[in-house]
Protein backbone atom coordinates (compact mmCIF):
# COMPACT_ATOMS: atom_id res chain seq x y z
CA UNK A 1 0.00 0.00 0.00
CA UNK A 2 2.54 2.07 0.80
CA UNK A 3 5.14 -0.09 -0.71
CA UNK A 4 5.05 -3.56 -1.49
CA UNK A 5 7.00 -1.15 -0.63
CA UNK A 6 10.67 -0.82 -0.93
CA UNK A 7 10.41 -3.68 -3.42
CA UNK A 8 8.42 -3.33 -5.78
CA UNK A 9 -21.08 11.42 -19.99
CA UNK A 10 -24.04 9.99 -17.24
CA UNK A 11 -23.40 6.29 -16.74
CA UNK A 12 -24.46 6.14 -13.09
CA UNK A 13 -27.66 8.23 -13.39
CA UNK A 14 -30.71 6.89 -15.13
CA UNK A 15 -31.89 9.16 -17.93
CA UNK A 16 -35.32 9.28 -16.36
CA UNK A 17 -33.89 10.56 -13.08
CA UNK A 18 -31.87 13.22 -14.85
CA UNK A 19 -34.92 14.28 -16.78
CA UNK A 20 -36.82 14.61 -13.52
CA UNK A 21 -34.05 16.66 -11.95
CA UNK A 22 -33.74 18.94 -14.92
CA UNK A 23 -37.47 19.46 -15.04
CA UNK A 24 -37.36 20.58 -11.42
CA UNK A 25 -34.43 22.88 -12.08
CA UNK A 26 -35.60 24.53 -15.25
CA UNK A 27 -39.33 25.00 -15.02
CA UNK A 28 -40.33 28.40 -16.42
CA UNK A 29 -36.67 29.15 -17.28
CA UNK A 30 -35.51 30.81 -20.52
CA UNK A 31 -34.39 28.57 -23.34
CA UNK A 32 -30.77 27.43 -22.84
CA UNK A 33 -28.01 28.74 -25.03
CA UNK A 34 -24.81 26.83 -25.84
CA UNK A 35 -21.78 27.80 -23.80
CA UNK A 36 -18.89 29.25 -25.75
CA UNK A 37 -15.49 27.81 -24.89
CA UNK A 38 -14.35 31.03 -23.23
CA UNK A 39 -17.51 31.10 -21.09
CA UNK A 40 -17.28 27.56 -19.69
CA UNK A 41 -17.92 27.59 -15.96
CA UNK A 42 -15.12 25.84 -14.13
CA UNK A 43 -16.90 23.57 -11.65
CA UNK A 44 -15.06 20.57 -10.19
CA UNK A 45 -16.35 17.87 -9.96
CA UNK A 46 -18.28 18.25 -13.21
CA UNK A 47 -22.03 18.25 -12.44
CA UNK A 48 -24.22 15.49 -13.83
CA UNK A 49 -26.01 18.19 -15.81
CA UNK A 50 -25.20 21.88 -16.15
CA UNK A 51 -26.80 24.20 -18.70
CA UNK A 52 -25.82 27.83 -19.19
CA UNK A 53 -29.02 29.84 -19.44
CA UNK A 54 -29.67 33.04 -21.35
CA UNK A 55 -30.07 36.16 -19.31
CA UNK A 56 -28.01 38.32 -16.99
CA UNK A 57 -26.03 36.88 -14.07
CA UNK A 58 -27.04 37.13 -10.44
CA UNK A 59 -25.14 39.85 -8.57
CA UNK A 60 -24.61 39.85 -4.82
CA UNK A 61 -25.55 43.19 -3.31
CA UNK A 62 -25.95 45.03 -0.04
CA UNK A 63 -29.48 43.69 0.39
CA UNK A 64 -28.65 40.05 -0.43
CA UNK A 65 -29.65 37.58 2.27
CA UNK A 66 -29.10 33.84 2.59
CA UNK A 67 -32.57 32.50 3.35
CA UNK A 68 -32.94 28.97 4.70
CA UNK A 69 -35.78 26.48 4.68
CA UNK A 70 -34.80 23.54 6.87
CA UNK A 71 -33.57 22.52 10.30
CA UNK A 72 -30.58 23.65 12.33
CA UNK A 73 -28.22 21.60 10.14
CA UNK A 74 -29.41 23.55 7.11
CA UNK A 75 -28.87 26.81 8.97
CA UNK A 76 -25.31 25.72 9.71
CA UNK A 77 -24.75 25.20 5.97
CA UNK A 78 -25.98 28.74 5.37
CA UNK A 79 -23.73 30.14 8.08
CA UNK A 80 -20.70 28.39 6.63
CA UNK A 81 -21.51 29.81 3.19
CA UNK A 82 -21.93 33.31 4.61
CA UNK A 83 -18.68 33.08 6.56
CA UNK A 84 -16.85 32.14 3.35
CA UNK A 85 -18.34 35.00 1.30
CA UNK A 86 -18.34 37.88 3.78
CA UNK A 87 -14.60 38.70 4.04
CA UNK A 88 -13.96 39.16 0.32
CA UNK A 89 -17.29 40.73 -0.63
CA UNK A 90 -17.59 42.99 2.41
CA UNK A 91 -21.33 42.22 2.38
CA UNK A 92 -23.37 41.49 5.49
CA UNK A 93 -25.16 38.50 3.93
CA UNK A 94 -27.43 37.87 6.92
CA UNK A 95 -28.78 34.35 7.36
CA UNK A 96 -32.55 34.26 7.81
CA UNK A 97 -35.43 31.81 7.81
CA UNK A 98 -38.62 32.38 5.89
CA UNK A 99 -39.50 33.25 2.33
CA UNK A 100 -36.77 34.38 -0.05
CA UNK A 101 -37.24 37.65 -1.94
CA UNK A 102 -35.72 38.98 -5.13
CA UNK A 103 -31.98 39.36 -4.74
CA UNK A 104 -31.69 36.58 -2.13
CA UNK A 105 -29.87 33.27 -2.13
CA UNK A 106 -32.40 30.60 -1.13
CA UNK A 107 -31.24 27.34 0.45
CA UNK A 108 -34.09 24.84 0.63
CA UNK A 109 -34.22 21.35 2.13
CA UNK A 110 -37.24 19.83 0.38
CA UNK A 111 -38.76 16.55 1.60
CA UNK A 112 -40.25 15.94 -1.86
CA UNK A 113 -36.83 15.78 -3.55
CA UNK A 114 -35.91 12.24 -2.52
CA UNK A 115 -34.80 11.57 -6.12
CA UNK A 116 -31.77 13.75 -5.40
CA UNK A 117 -30.49 11.26 -2.82
CA UNK A 118 -28.45 12.14 0.23
CA UNK A 119 -25.99 14.45 -1.53
CA UNK A 120 -27.67 15.59 -4.73
CA UNK A 121 -28.93 19.12 -5.33
CA UNK A 122 -30.52 21.43 -7.87
CA UNK A 123 -29.09 24.91 -8.34
CA UNK A 124 -30.60 27.64 -10.50
CA UNK A 125 -29.22 31.14 -10.88
CA UNK A 126 -30.77 34.06 -12.73
CA UNK A 127 -30.54 37.82 -12.49
CA UNK A 128 -33.20 37.83 -9.78
CA UNK A 129 -32.14 35.09 -7.40
CA UNK A 130 -30.14 31.98 -6.65
CA UNK A 131 -32.10 28.92 -5.52
CA UNK A 132 -30.44 25.79 -4.17
CA UNK A 133 -32.65 22.79 -3.37
CA UNK A 134 -31.71 19.45 -1.82
CA UNK A 135 -33.26 16.52 0.02
CA UNK A 136 -30.80 16.73 2.93
CA UNK A 137 -28.47 19.28 4.56
CA UNK A 138 -25.56 17.27 3.14
CA UNK A 139 -26.87 17.85 -0.36
CA UNK A 140 -27.33 21.50 0.49
CA UNK A 141 -23.69 21.74 1.57
CA UNK A 142 -22.45 20.07 -1.63
CA UNK A 143 -24.50 22.57 -3.62
CA UNK A 144 -22.96 25.52 -1.77
CA UNK A 145 -19.53 24.35 -2.91
CA UNK A 146 -20.74 24.54 -6.50
CA UNK A 147 -22.15 28.01 -5.84
CA UNK A 148 -18.82 29.01 -4.35
CA UNK A 149 -17.03 27.85 -7.52
CA UNK A 150 -19.47 29.76 -9.72
CA UNK A 151 -18.32 33.00 -8.08
CA UNK A 152 -15.02 34.63 -9.07
CA UNK A 153 -11.92 33.03 -7.54
CA UNK A 154 -11.26 36.18 -5.53
CA UNK A 155 -14.21 35.23 -3.31
CA UNK A 156 -11.76 32.95 -1.49
CA UNK A 157 -9.76 35.92 -0.24
CA UNK A 158 -9.81 36.89 3.43
CA UNK A 159 -9.51 40.56 2.46
CA UNK A 160 -12.23 42.82 1.07
CA UNK A 161 -12.00 43.23 -2.69
CA UNK A 162 -13.96 45.84 -4.64
CA UNK A 163 -15.51 44.21 -7.68
CA UNK A 164 -18.81 42.81 -8.95
CA UNK A 165 -19.65 39.46 -7.36
CA UNK A 166 -21.67 37.59 -9.99
CA UNK A 167 -23.02 34.09 -10.48
CA UNK A 168 -23.67 33.13 -14.13
CA UNK A 169 -27.18 32.14 -15.15
CA UNK A 170 -27.14 28.36 -14.94
CA UNK A 171 -29.38 25.37 -14.25
CA UNK A 172 -27.62 22.47 -12.52
CA UNK A 173 -28.97 19.05 -11.55
CA UNK A 174 -26.36 17.01 -9.75
CA UNK A 175 -25.73 14.01 -7.55
CA UNK A 176 -22.69 11.77 -6.93
CA UNK A 177 -21.82 8.59 -8.76
CA UNK A 178 -20.29 6.87 -5.71
CA UNK A 179 -21.35 7.19 -2.09
CA UNK A 180 -17.76 6.89 -0.77
CA UNK A 181 -15.41 9.63 -1.95
CA UNK A 182 -12.53 9.98 0.44
CA UNK A 183 -8.96 10.87 1.19
CA UNK A 184 -6.65 9.43 3.81
CA UNK A 185 -4.14 11.49 5.75
CA UNK A 186 -1.27 9.68 7.45
CA UNK A 187 -0.65 11.55 10.71
CA UNK A 188 1.55 8.75 12.09
CA UNK A 189 4.73 9.03 10.02
CA UNK A 190 4.63 12.81 10.47
CA UNK A 191 2.28 14.45 12.94
CA UNK A 192 -0.09 17.19 11.80
CA UNK A 193 -1.73 19.68 14.13
CA UNK A 194 -5.47 20.05 14.51
CA UNK A 195 -5.40 23.19 12.36
CA UNK A 196 -3.41 21.43 9.64
CA UNK A 197 -5.94 18.60 9.57
CA UNK A 198 -8.71 21.21 9.32
CA UNK A 199 -6.94 22.72 6.32
CA UNK A 200 -6.97 19.28 4.70
CA UNK A 201 -10.69 19.03 5.48
CA UNK A 202 -11.19 22.39 3.74
CA UNK A 203 -9.69 20.92 0.57
CA UNK A 204 -11.94 17.87 0.76
CA UNK A 205 -15.02 20.01 1.33
CA UNK A 206 -14.45 22.29 -1.67
CA UNK A 207 -14.34 19.30 -4.01
CA UNK A 208 -17.30 17.39 -2.50
CA UNK A 209 -15.31 14.59 -0.90
CA UNK A 210 -17.15 13.11 2.05
CA UNK A 211 -14.71 10.83 3.93
CA UNK A 212 -11.61 11.78 5.94
CA UNK A 213 -9.68 8.61 6.77
CA UNK A 214 -7.16 9.35 9.53
CA UNK A 215 -4.27 6.90 9.81
CA UNK A 216 -3.76 7.33 13.56
CA UNK A 217 -1.13 4.72 14.36
CA UNK A 218 1.85 3.05 12.78
CA UNK A 219 5.38 2.01 13.66
CA UNK A 220 6.54 5.60 14.03
CA UNK A 221 3.75 7.17 16.08
CA UNK A 222 0.55 6.64 18.08
CA UNK A 223 -1.52 9.78 17.62
CA UNK A 224 -4.66 9.58 19.78
CA UNK A 225 -5.15 9.69 23.53
CA UNK A 226 -6.69 6.57 25.07
CA UNK A 227 -7.72 7.38 28.63
CA UNK A 228 -7.65 3.78 29.80
CA UNK A 229 -4.19 3.27 28.23
CA UNK A 230 -2.43 6.65 28.60
CA UNK A 231 1.04 5.32 27.75
CA UNK A 232 -0.02 4.52 24.19
CA UNK A 233 0.09 8.21 23.24
CA UNK A 234 2.44 9.52 25.92
CA UNK A 235 5.16 7.05 24.94
CA UNK A 236 4.21 5.99 21.43
CA UNK A 237 3.53 9.51 20.20
CA UNK A 238 6.93 10.92 21.18
CA UNK A 239 8.57 11.00 17.77
CA UNK A 240 8.09 10.71 13.99
CA UNK A 241 9.96 9.85 10.80
CA UNK A 242 13.37 11.47 10.83
CA UNK A 243 13.16 12.26 14.55
CA UNK A 244 11.53 15.30 16.08
CA UNK A 245 8.96 15.65 18.80
CA UNK A 246 5.97 13.94 17.18
CA UNK A 247 2.74 14.55 19.05
CA UNK A 248 -0.77 13.22 19.55
CA UNK A 249 -4.37 14.37 19.70
CA UNK A 250 -6.09 14.59 23.02
CA UNK A 251 -9.62 13.27 22.94
CA UNK A 252 -10.79 16.88 22.87
CA UNK A 253 -8.52 17.55 19.87
CA UNK A 254 -9.89 14.55 18.05
CA UNK A 255 -13.46 15.56 18.83
CA UNK A 256 -12.71 19.01 17.42
CA UNK A 257 -11.51 17.46 14.16
CA UNK A 258 -14.60 15.23 14.00
CA UNK A 259 -16.88 18.23 14.61
CA UNK A 260 -15.10 20.40 12.03
CA UNK A 261 -15.41 17.66 9.42
CA UNK A 262 -18.98 16.87 10.44
CA UNK A 263 -20.09 20.47 9.95
CA UNK A 264 -18.92 20.03 6.35
CA UNK A 265 -20.72 16.68 6.05
CA UNK A 266 -17.48 14.72 6.00
CA UNK A 267 -17.31 11.43 7.90
CA UNK A 268 -14.13 10.74 9.88
CA UNK A 269 -12.88 7.14 9.66
CA UNK A 270 -10.25 6.40 12.33
CA UNK A 271 -7.61 3.78 11.57
CA UNK A 272 -5.55 1.93 14.15
CA UNK A 273 -3.24 -0.27 12.10
CA UNK A 274 -2.90 -3.84 13.39
CA UNK A 275 -1.63 -6.49 13.83
CA UNK A 276 1.38 -5.15 11.90
CA UNK A 277 2.52 -1.53 11.67
CA UNK A 278 2.08 -1.59 15.46
CA UNK A 279 5.49 -0.70 16.88
CA UNK A 280 4.37 2.62 18.40
CA UNK A 281 1.68 0.79 20.39
CA UNK A 282 4.11 -1.90 21.47
CA UNK A 283 6.74 0.48 22.82
CA UNK A 284 4.59 0.94 25.92
CA UNK A 285 3.35 -2.68 25.81
CA UNK A 286 6.45 -4.73 24.97
CA UNK A 287 4.91 -7.86 26.50
CA UNK A 288 2.45 -7.89 23.58
CA UNK A 289 5.13 -7.77 20.87
CA UNK A 290 5.86 -10.82 18.75
CA UNK A 291 7.66 -8.93 16.00
CA UNK A 292 10.99 -9.60 14.40
CA UNK A 293 12.80 -7.23 16.77
CA UNK A 294 12.12 -5.68 20.17
CA UNK A 295 9.78 -2.72 20.28
CA UNK A 296 11.55 0.64 20.58
CA UNK A 297 10.89 4.15 19.31
CA UNK A 298 11.38 4.11 15.55
CA UNK A 299 11.99 6.97 13.13
CA UNK A 300 12.73 5.08 9.92
CA UNK A 301 10.44 3.89 7.12
CA UNK A 302 11.04 0.13 6.85
CA UNK A 303 7.83 -1.92 7.15
CA UNK A 304 6.63 -5.42 7.91
CA UNK A 305 8.65 -6.28 11.03
CA UNK A 306 6.26 -5.43 13.89
CA UNK A 307 3.19 -7.30 15.10
CA UNK A 308 1.00 -7.85 18.12
CA UNK A 309 1.10 -11.26 19.79
CA UNK A 310 -2.17 -12.47 18.33
CA UNK A 311 -2.41 -15.51 20.59
CA UNK A 312 -2.42 -13.38 23.76
CA UNK A 313 -5.75 -12.45 25.34
CA UNK A 314 -4.06 -9.30 26.68
CA UNK A 315 -3.71 -8.11 23.09
CA UNK A 316 -7.47 -8.26 22.58
CA UNK A 317 -8.10 -6.53 25.91
CA UNK A 318 -5.98 -3.60 24.74
CA UNK A 319 -7.67 -3.52 21.34
CA UNK A 320 -11.08 -3.58 23.00
CA UNK A 321 -10.18 -0.54 25.10
CA UNK A 322 -8.89 1.31 22.04
CA UNK A 323 -11.90 0.53 19.83
CA UNK A 324 -14.35 1.32 22.63
CA UNK A 325 -12.93 4.79 23.32
CA UNK A 326 -12.42 5.78 19.68
CA UNK A 327 -15.86 4.51 18.65
CA UNK A 328 -17.43 6.59 21.43
CA UNK A 329 -15.69 9.71 20.06
CA UNK A 330 -16.56 9.05 16.42
CA UNK A 331 -20.15 9.53 15.24
CA UNK A 332 -19.42 7.90 11.90
CA UNK A 333 -20.19 4.19 11.58
CA UNK A 334 -16.71 2.91 10.64
CA UNK A 335 -13.50 1.71 12.28
CA UNK A 336 -10.48 0.86 10.12
CA UNK A 337 -8.26 -1.93 11.48
CA UNK A 338 -5.48 -1.68 8.91
CA UNK A 339 -4.40 -5.28 8.45
CA UNK A 340 -1.81 -4.69 5.76
CA UNK A 341 1.77 -5.86 5.20
CA UNK A 342 1.90 -8.46 7.98
CA UNK A 343 5.04 -10.53 7.54
CA UNK A 344 5.53 -11.99 11.01
CA UNK A 345 2.39 -14.18 11.31
CA UNK A 346 1.18 -17.40 9.74
CA UNK A 347 -1.98 -17.22 7.58
CA UNK A 348 -3.91 -19.00 10.31
CA UNK A 349 -2.79 -16.58 13.00
CA UNK A 350 -3.67 -13.64 10.78
CA UNK A 351 -7.15 -14.99 9.98
CA UNK A 352 -7.93 -15.61 13.66
CA UNK A 353 -6.79 -12.09 14.53
CA UNK A 354 -8.97 -10.46 11.87
CA UNK A 355 -11.95 -12.46 13.08
CA UNK A 356 -11.44 -11.40 16.68
CA UNK A 357 -11.02 -7.73 15.78
CA UNK A 358 -14.08 -7.82 13.55
CA UNK A 359 -16.08 -9.13 16.51
CA UNK A 360 -14.72 -6.37 18.81
CA UNK A 361 -15.49 -3.65 16.27
CA UNK A 362 -19.02 -4.94 15.79
CA UNK A 363 -19.61 -5.16 19.53
CA UNK A 364 -18.89 -1.45 19.83
CA UNK A 365 -21.47 -0.58 17.19
CA UNK A 366 -19.22 0.12 14.22
CA UNK A 367 -18.48 -1.45 10.83
CA UNK A 368 -14.99 -2.71 10.15
CA UNK A 369 -12.81 -1.66 7.24
CA UNK A 370 -9.42 -3.14 6.41
CA UNK A 371 -6.84 -3.04 3.69
CA UNK A 372 -7.26 -5.67 1.01
CA UNK A 373 -5.28 -8.36 2.86
CA UNK A 374 -8.27 -8.95 5.15
CA UNK A 375 -10.25 -10.16 2.13
CA UNK A 376 -8.46 -13.50 2.38
CA UNK A 377 -10.23 -14.16 5.71
CA UNK A 378 -13.92 -14.71 6.53
CA UNK A 379 -15.70 -11.36 6.76
CA UNK A 380 -19.13 -10.02 7.57
CA UNK A 381 -21.10 -8.62 4.64
CA UNK A 382 -20.99 -5.22 6.35
CA UNK A 383 -17.19 -5.11 6.32
CA UNK A 384 -15.54 -2.96 3.65
CA UNK A 385 -12.29 -3.98 1.98
CA UNK A 386 -9.92 -1.27 0.77
CA UNK A 387 -8.06 -2.35 -2.36
CA UNK A 388 -4.59 -1.01 -3.01
CA UNK A 389 -2.52 -3.49 -5.00
CA UNK A 390 -5.02 -5.93 -6.55
CA UNK A 391 -3.68 -9.30 -5.48
CA UNK A 392 -6.57 -10.41 -3.23
CA UNK A 393 -9.56 -8.33 -4.29
CA UNK A 394 -11.47 -11.11 -6.03
CA UNK A 395 -11.55 -13.25 -2.91
CA UNK A 396 -12.78 -10.30 -0.83
CA UNK A 397 -16.06 -10.10 -2.76
CA UNK A 398 -17.08 -13.64 -1.80
CA UNK A 399 -18.05 -12.39 1.68
CA UNK A 400 -20.74 -10.09 0.31
CA UNK A 401 -19.18 -6.75 1.13
CA UNK A 402 -18.06 -3.92 -1.12
CA UNK A 403 -14.70 -2.48 -2.13
CA UNK A 404 -13.13 0.91 -1.64
CA UNK A 405 -10.78 1.39 -4.58
CA UNK A 406 -7.40 2.97 -3.78
CA UNK A 407 -5.08 1.64 -6.50
CA UNK A 408 -1.54 2.83 -5.90
CA UNK A 409 -0.82 3.83 -9.47
CA UNK A 410 -3.99 5.97 -9.62
CA UNK A 411 -4.84 7.29 -6.17
CA UNK A 412 -1.70 7.27 -3.98
CA UNK A 413 -0.95 10.96 -3.59
CA UNK A 414 2.44 10.34 -1.99
CA UNK A 415 3.72 9.01 -5.31
CA UNK A 416 5.96 11.39 -7.21
CA UNK A 417 4.37 13.15 -10.16
CA UNK A 418 7.52 12.68 -12.26
CA UNK A 419 11.07 11.51 -11.45
CA UNK A 420 12.18 15.08 -10.70
CA UNK A 421 9.52 15.61 -8.01
CA UNK A 422 11.43 16.34 -4.81
CA UNK A 423 8.83 14.90 -2.43
CA UNK A 424 7.21 11.51 -2.41
CA UNK A 425 7.98 7.89 -3.25
CA UNK A 426 7.66 5.89 -6.47
CA UNK A 427 7.15 2.23 -5.53
CA UNK A 428 3.84 2.26 -7.45
CA UNK A 429 5.33 4.29 -10.29
CA UNK A 430 5.06 7.96 -11.19
CA UNK A 431 1.51 9.26 -10.93
CA UNK A 432 0.83 12.47 -12.78
CA UNK A 433 -2.58 14.15 -12.90
CA UNK A 434 -3.84 12.31 -15.96
CA UNK A 435 -2.96 8.98 -14.34
CA UNK A 436 -5.15 9.93 -11.38
CA UNK A 437 -8.02 11.13 -13.57
CA UNK A 438 -8.20 9.00 -16.69
CA UNK A 439 -9.68 5.71 -15.43
CA UNK A 440 -13.08 4.22 -14.75
CA UNK A 441 -13.47 2.52 -11.35
CA UNK A 442 -16.20 0.23 -12.74
CA UNK A 443 -13.85 -1.31 -15.32
CA UNK A 444 -10.52 -1.03 -13.50
CA UNK A 445 -10.45 -4.49 -11.90
CA UNK A 446 -11.27 -7.81 -13.54
CA UNK A 447 -14.62 -9.26 -12.41
CA UNK A 448 -15.41 -6.16 -10.32
CA UNK A 449 -18.44 -4.15 -11.41
CA UNK A 450 -19.88 -0.85 -10.26
CA UNK A 451 -22.28 -2.57 -7.86
CA UNK A 452 -19.26 -4.09 -6.04
CA UNK A 453 -17.73 -0.66 -5.38
CA UNK A 454 -18.54 1.57 -2.43
CA UNK A 455 -16.37 4.29 -3.93
CA UNK A 456 -12.81 5.55 -4.17
CA UNK A 457 -10.29 6.96 -1.74
CA UNK A 458 -6.96 8.73 -2.19
CA UNK A 459 -4.37 7.90 0.49
CA UNK A 460 -1.53 10.29 1.22
CA UNK A 461 1.23 8.63 3.24
CA UNK A 462 3.55 11.05 4.99
CA UNK A 463 7.01 9.46 5.10
CA UNK A 464 8.39 12.38 3.05
CA UNK A 465 5.76 15.00 3.92
CA UNK A 466 6.63 16.94 7.10
CA UNK A 467 3.99 19.69 6.94
CA UNK A 468 0.63 20.60 5.43
CA UNK A 469 2.25 22.59 2.62
CA UNK A 470 3.96 19.43 1.44
CA UNK A 471 0.65 17.54 1.69
CA UNK A 472 -1.10 20.19 -0.38
CA UNK A 473 1.65 20.10 -3.01
CA UNK A 474 1.18 16.36 -3.47
CA UNK A 475 -2.63 16.52 -3.28
CA UNK A 476 -3.30 19.42 -5.64
CA UNK A 477 -4.22 19.11 -8.49
CA UNK A 478 -4.53 15.31 -8.24
CA UNK A 479 -7.12 15.24 -5.44
CA UNK A 480 -9.58 17.55 -7.25
CA UNK A 481 -9.15 15.33 -10.32
CA UNK A 482 -9.89 12.22 -8.25
CA UNK A 483 -12.88 13.94 -6.67
CA UNK A 484 -14.36 14.16 -10.15
CA UNK A 485 -13.68 10.44 -10.72
CA UNK A 486 -15.75 9.68 -7.64
CA UNK A 487 -18.55 12.19 -8.17
CA UNK A 488 -19.21 12.76 -11.86
CA UNK A 489 -20.90 10.36 -14.29
CA UNK A 490 -18.30 8.63 -16.43
CA UNK A 491 -19.90 10.06 -19.58
CA UNK A 492 -19.56 13.61 -18.20
CA UNK A 493 -15.79 13.31 -17.77
CA UNK A 494 -13.14 14.31 -20.28
CA UNK A 495 -9.41 14.74 -19.76
CA UNK A 496 -9.19 17.50 -22.36
CA UNK A 497 -11.91 19.37 -20.49
CA UNK A 498 -10.72 18.83 -16.92
CA UNK A 499 -7.14 19.92 -17.64
CA UNK A 500 -8.58 23.33 -18.56
CA UNK A 501 -10.92 23.48 -15.57
CA UNK A 502 -8.13 22.52 -13.17
CA UNK A 503 -5.98 25.34 -14.50
CA UNK A 504 -8.85 27.75 -13.90
CA UNK A 505 -8.83 26.77 -10.22
CA UNK A 506 -5.23 27.87 -9.66
CA UNK A 507 -6.21 31.47 -8.78
CA UNK A 508 -8.64 30.02 -6.22
CA UNK A 509 -5.88 27.93 -4.66
CA UNK A 510 -3.62 30.96 -4.47
CA UNK A 511 -6.30 33.02 -2.76
CA UNK A 512 -6.74 30.21 -0.23
CA UNK A 513 -2.98 30.05 0.35
CA UNK A 514 -2.80 26.42 -0.80
CA UNK A 515 0.39 24.98 -2.23
CA UNK A 516 0.06 23.07 -5.51
CA UNK A 517 2.10 21.39 -8.22
CA UNK A 518 2.19 22.96 -11.68
CA UNK A 519 1.97 19.72 -13.63
CA UNK A 520 2.97 20.08 -17.27
CA UNK A 521 -0.15 18.11 -18.15
CA UNK A 522 -2.46 20.92 -17.06
CA UNK A 523 -3.44 23.76 -19.43
CA UNK A 524 -2.17 26.58 -17.22
PDB file of C-alpha atoms in Angstrom, residues 40-48 50 121 142-150 156 172 174 181 202-209 433 437 475-488 492-495 497-509 514 522 524:
ATOM      1  CA  UNK A  40     -17.277  27.562 -19.693  1.00  0.00           C
ATOM      2  CA  UNK A  41     -17.922  27.590 -15.961  1.00  0.00           C
ATOM      3  CA  UNK A  42     -15.120  25.837 -14.131  1.00  0.00           C
ATOM      4  CA  UNK A  43     -16.904  23.566 -11.652  1.00  0.00           C
ATOM      5  CA  UNK A  44     -15.057  20.574 -10.193  1.00  0.00           C
ATOM      6  CA  UNK A  45     -16.352  17.874  -9.962  1.00  0.00           C
ATOM      7  CA  UNK A  46     -18.277  18.250 -13.211  1.00  0.00           C
ATOM      8  CA  UNK A  47     -22.029  18.252 -12.435  1.00  0.00           C
ATOM      9  CA  UNK A  48     -24.215  15.489 -13.827  1.00  0.00           C
ATOM     10  CA  UNK A  50     -25.196  21.877 -16.146  1.00  0.00           C
ATOM     11  CA  UNK A 121     -28.928  19.118  -5.327  1.00  0.00           C
ATOM     12  CA  UNK A 142     -22.451  20.073  -1.625  1.00  0.00           C
ATOM     13  CA  UNK A 143     -24.495  22.572  -3.618  1.00  0.00           C
ATOM     14  CA  UNK A 144     -22.963  25.523  -1.774  1.00  0.00           C
ATOM     15  CA  UNK A 145     -19.530  24.351  -2.910  1.00  0.00           C
ATOM     16  CA  UNK A 146     -20.742  24.542  -6.500  1.00  0.00           C
ATOM     17  CA  UNK A 147     -22.152  28.007  -5.838  1.00  0.00           C
ATOM     18  CA  UNK A 148     -18.815  29.009  -4.354  1.00  0.00           C
ATOM     19  CA  UNK A 149     -17.030  27.848  -7.517  1.00  0.00           C
ATOM     20  CA  UNK A 150     -19.465  29.761  -9.721  1.00  0.00           C
ATOM     21  CA  UNK A 156     -11.759  32.948  -1.491  1.00  0.00           C
ATOM     22  CA  UNK A 172     -27.623  22.468 -12.517  1.00  0.00           C
ATOM     23  CA  UNK A 174     -26.358  17.013  -9.750  1.00  0.00           C
ATOM     24  CA  UNK A 181     -15.406   9.626  -1.949  1.00  0.00           C
ATOM     25  CA  UNK A 202     -11.191  22.390   3.743  1.00  0.00           C
ATOM     26  CA  UNK A 203      -9.685  20.920   0.575  1.00  0.00           C
ATOM     27  CA  UNK A 204     -11.944  17.866   0.755  1.00  0.00           C
ATOM     28  CA  UNK A 205     -15.016  20.008   1.328  1.00  0.00           C
ATOM     29  CA  UNK A 206     -14.447  22.286  -1.666  1.00  0.00           C
ATOM     30  CA  UNK A 207     -14.345  19.296  -4.010  1.00  0.00           C
ATOM     31  CA  UNK A 208     -17.299  17.392  -2.497  1.00  0.00           C
ATOM     32  CA  UNK A 209     -15.307  14.594  -0.903  1.00  0.00           C
ATOM     33  CA  UNK A 433      -2.578  14.152 -12.903  1.00  0.00           C
ATOM     34  CA  UNK A 437      -8.018  11.131 -13.571  1.00  0.00           C
ATOM     35  CA  UNK A 475      -2.629  16.520  -3.281  1.00  0.00           C
ATOM     36  CA  UNK A 476      -3.299  19.424  -5.645  1.00  0.00           C
ATOM     37  CA  UNK A 477      -4.224  19.112  -8.492  1.00  0.00           C
ATOM     38  CA  UNK A 478      -4.533  15.311  -8.239  1.00  0.00           C
ATOM     39  CA  UNK A 479      -7.119  15.239  -5.439  1.00  0.00           C
ATOM     40  CA  UNK A 480      -9.584  17.550  -7.248  1.00  0.00           C
ATOM     41  CA  UNK A 481      -9.152  15.330 -10.315  1.00  0.00           C
ATOM     42  CA  UNK A 482      -9.893  12.224  -8.247  1.00  0.00           C
ATOM     43  CA  UNK A 483     -12.879  13.941  -6.672  1.00  0.00           C
ATOM     44  CA  UNK A 484     -14.360  14.157 -10.148  1.00  0.00           C
ATOM     45  CA  UNK A 485     -13.683  10.444 -10.720  1.00  0.00           C
ATOM     46  CA  UNK A 486     -15.751   9.677  -7.636  1.00  0.00           C
ATOM     47  CA  UNK A 487     -18.553  12.194  -8.169  1.00  0.00           C
ATOM     48  CA  UNK A 488     -19.214  12.757 -11.862  1.00  0.00           C
ATOM     49  CA  UNK A 492     -19.559  13.611 -18.202  1.00  0.00           C
ATOM     50  CA  UNK A 493     -15.790  13.306 -17.765  1.00  0.00           C
ATOM     51  CA  UNK A 494     -13.142  14.309 -20.278  1.00  0.00           C
ATOM     52  CA  UNK A 495      -9.409  14.739 -19.757  1.00  0.00           C
ATOM     53  CA  UNK A 497     -11.908  19.369 -20.488  1.00  0.00           C
ATOM     54  CA  UNK A 498     -10.721  18.832 -16.917  1.00  0.00           C
ATOM     55  CA  UNK A 499      -7.145  19.921 -17.640  1.00  0.00           C
ATOM     56  CA  UNK A 500      -8.576  23.330 -18.555  1.00  0.00           C
ATOM     57  CA  UNK A 501     -10.920  23.480 -15.571  1.00  0.00           C
ATOM     58  CA  UNK A 502      -8.125  22.523 -13.171  1.00  0.00           C
ATOM     59  CA  UNK A 503      -5.984  25.341 -14.502  1.00  0.00           C
ATOM     60  CA  UNK A 504      -8.855  27.752 -13.904  1.00  0.00           C
ATOM     61  CA  UNK A 505      -8.829  26.773 -10.219  1.00  0.00           C
ATOM     62  CA  UNK A 506      -5.229  27.867  -9.663  1.00  0.00           C
ATOM     63  CA  UNK A 507      -6.208  31.469  -8.780  1.00  0.00           C
ATOM     64  CA  UNK A 508      -8.642  30.020  -6.225  1.00  0.00           C
ATOM     65  CA  UNK A 509      -5.881  27.927  -4.663  1.00  0.00           C
ATOM     66  CA  UNK A 514      -2.803  26.419  -0.801  1.00  0.00           C
ATOM     67  CA  UNK A 522      -2.463  20.924 -17.060  1.00  0.00           C
ATOM     68  CA  UNK A 524      -2.174  26.582 -17.224  1.00  0.00           C
TER      69      UNK A 524
END
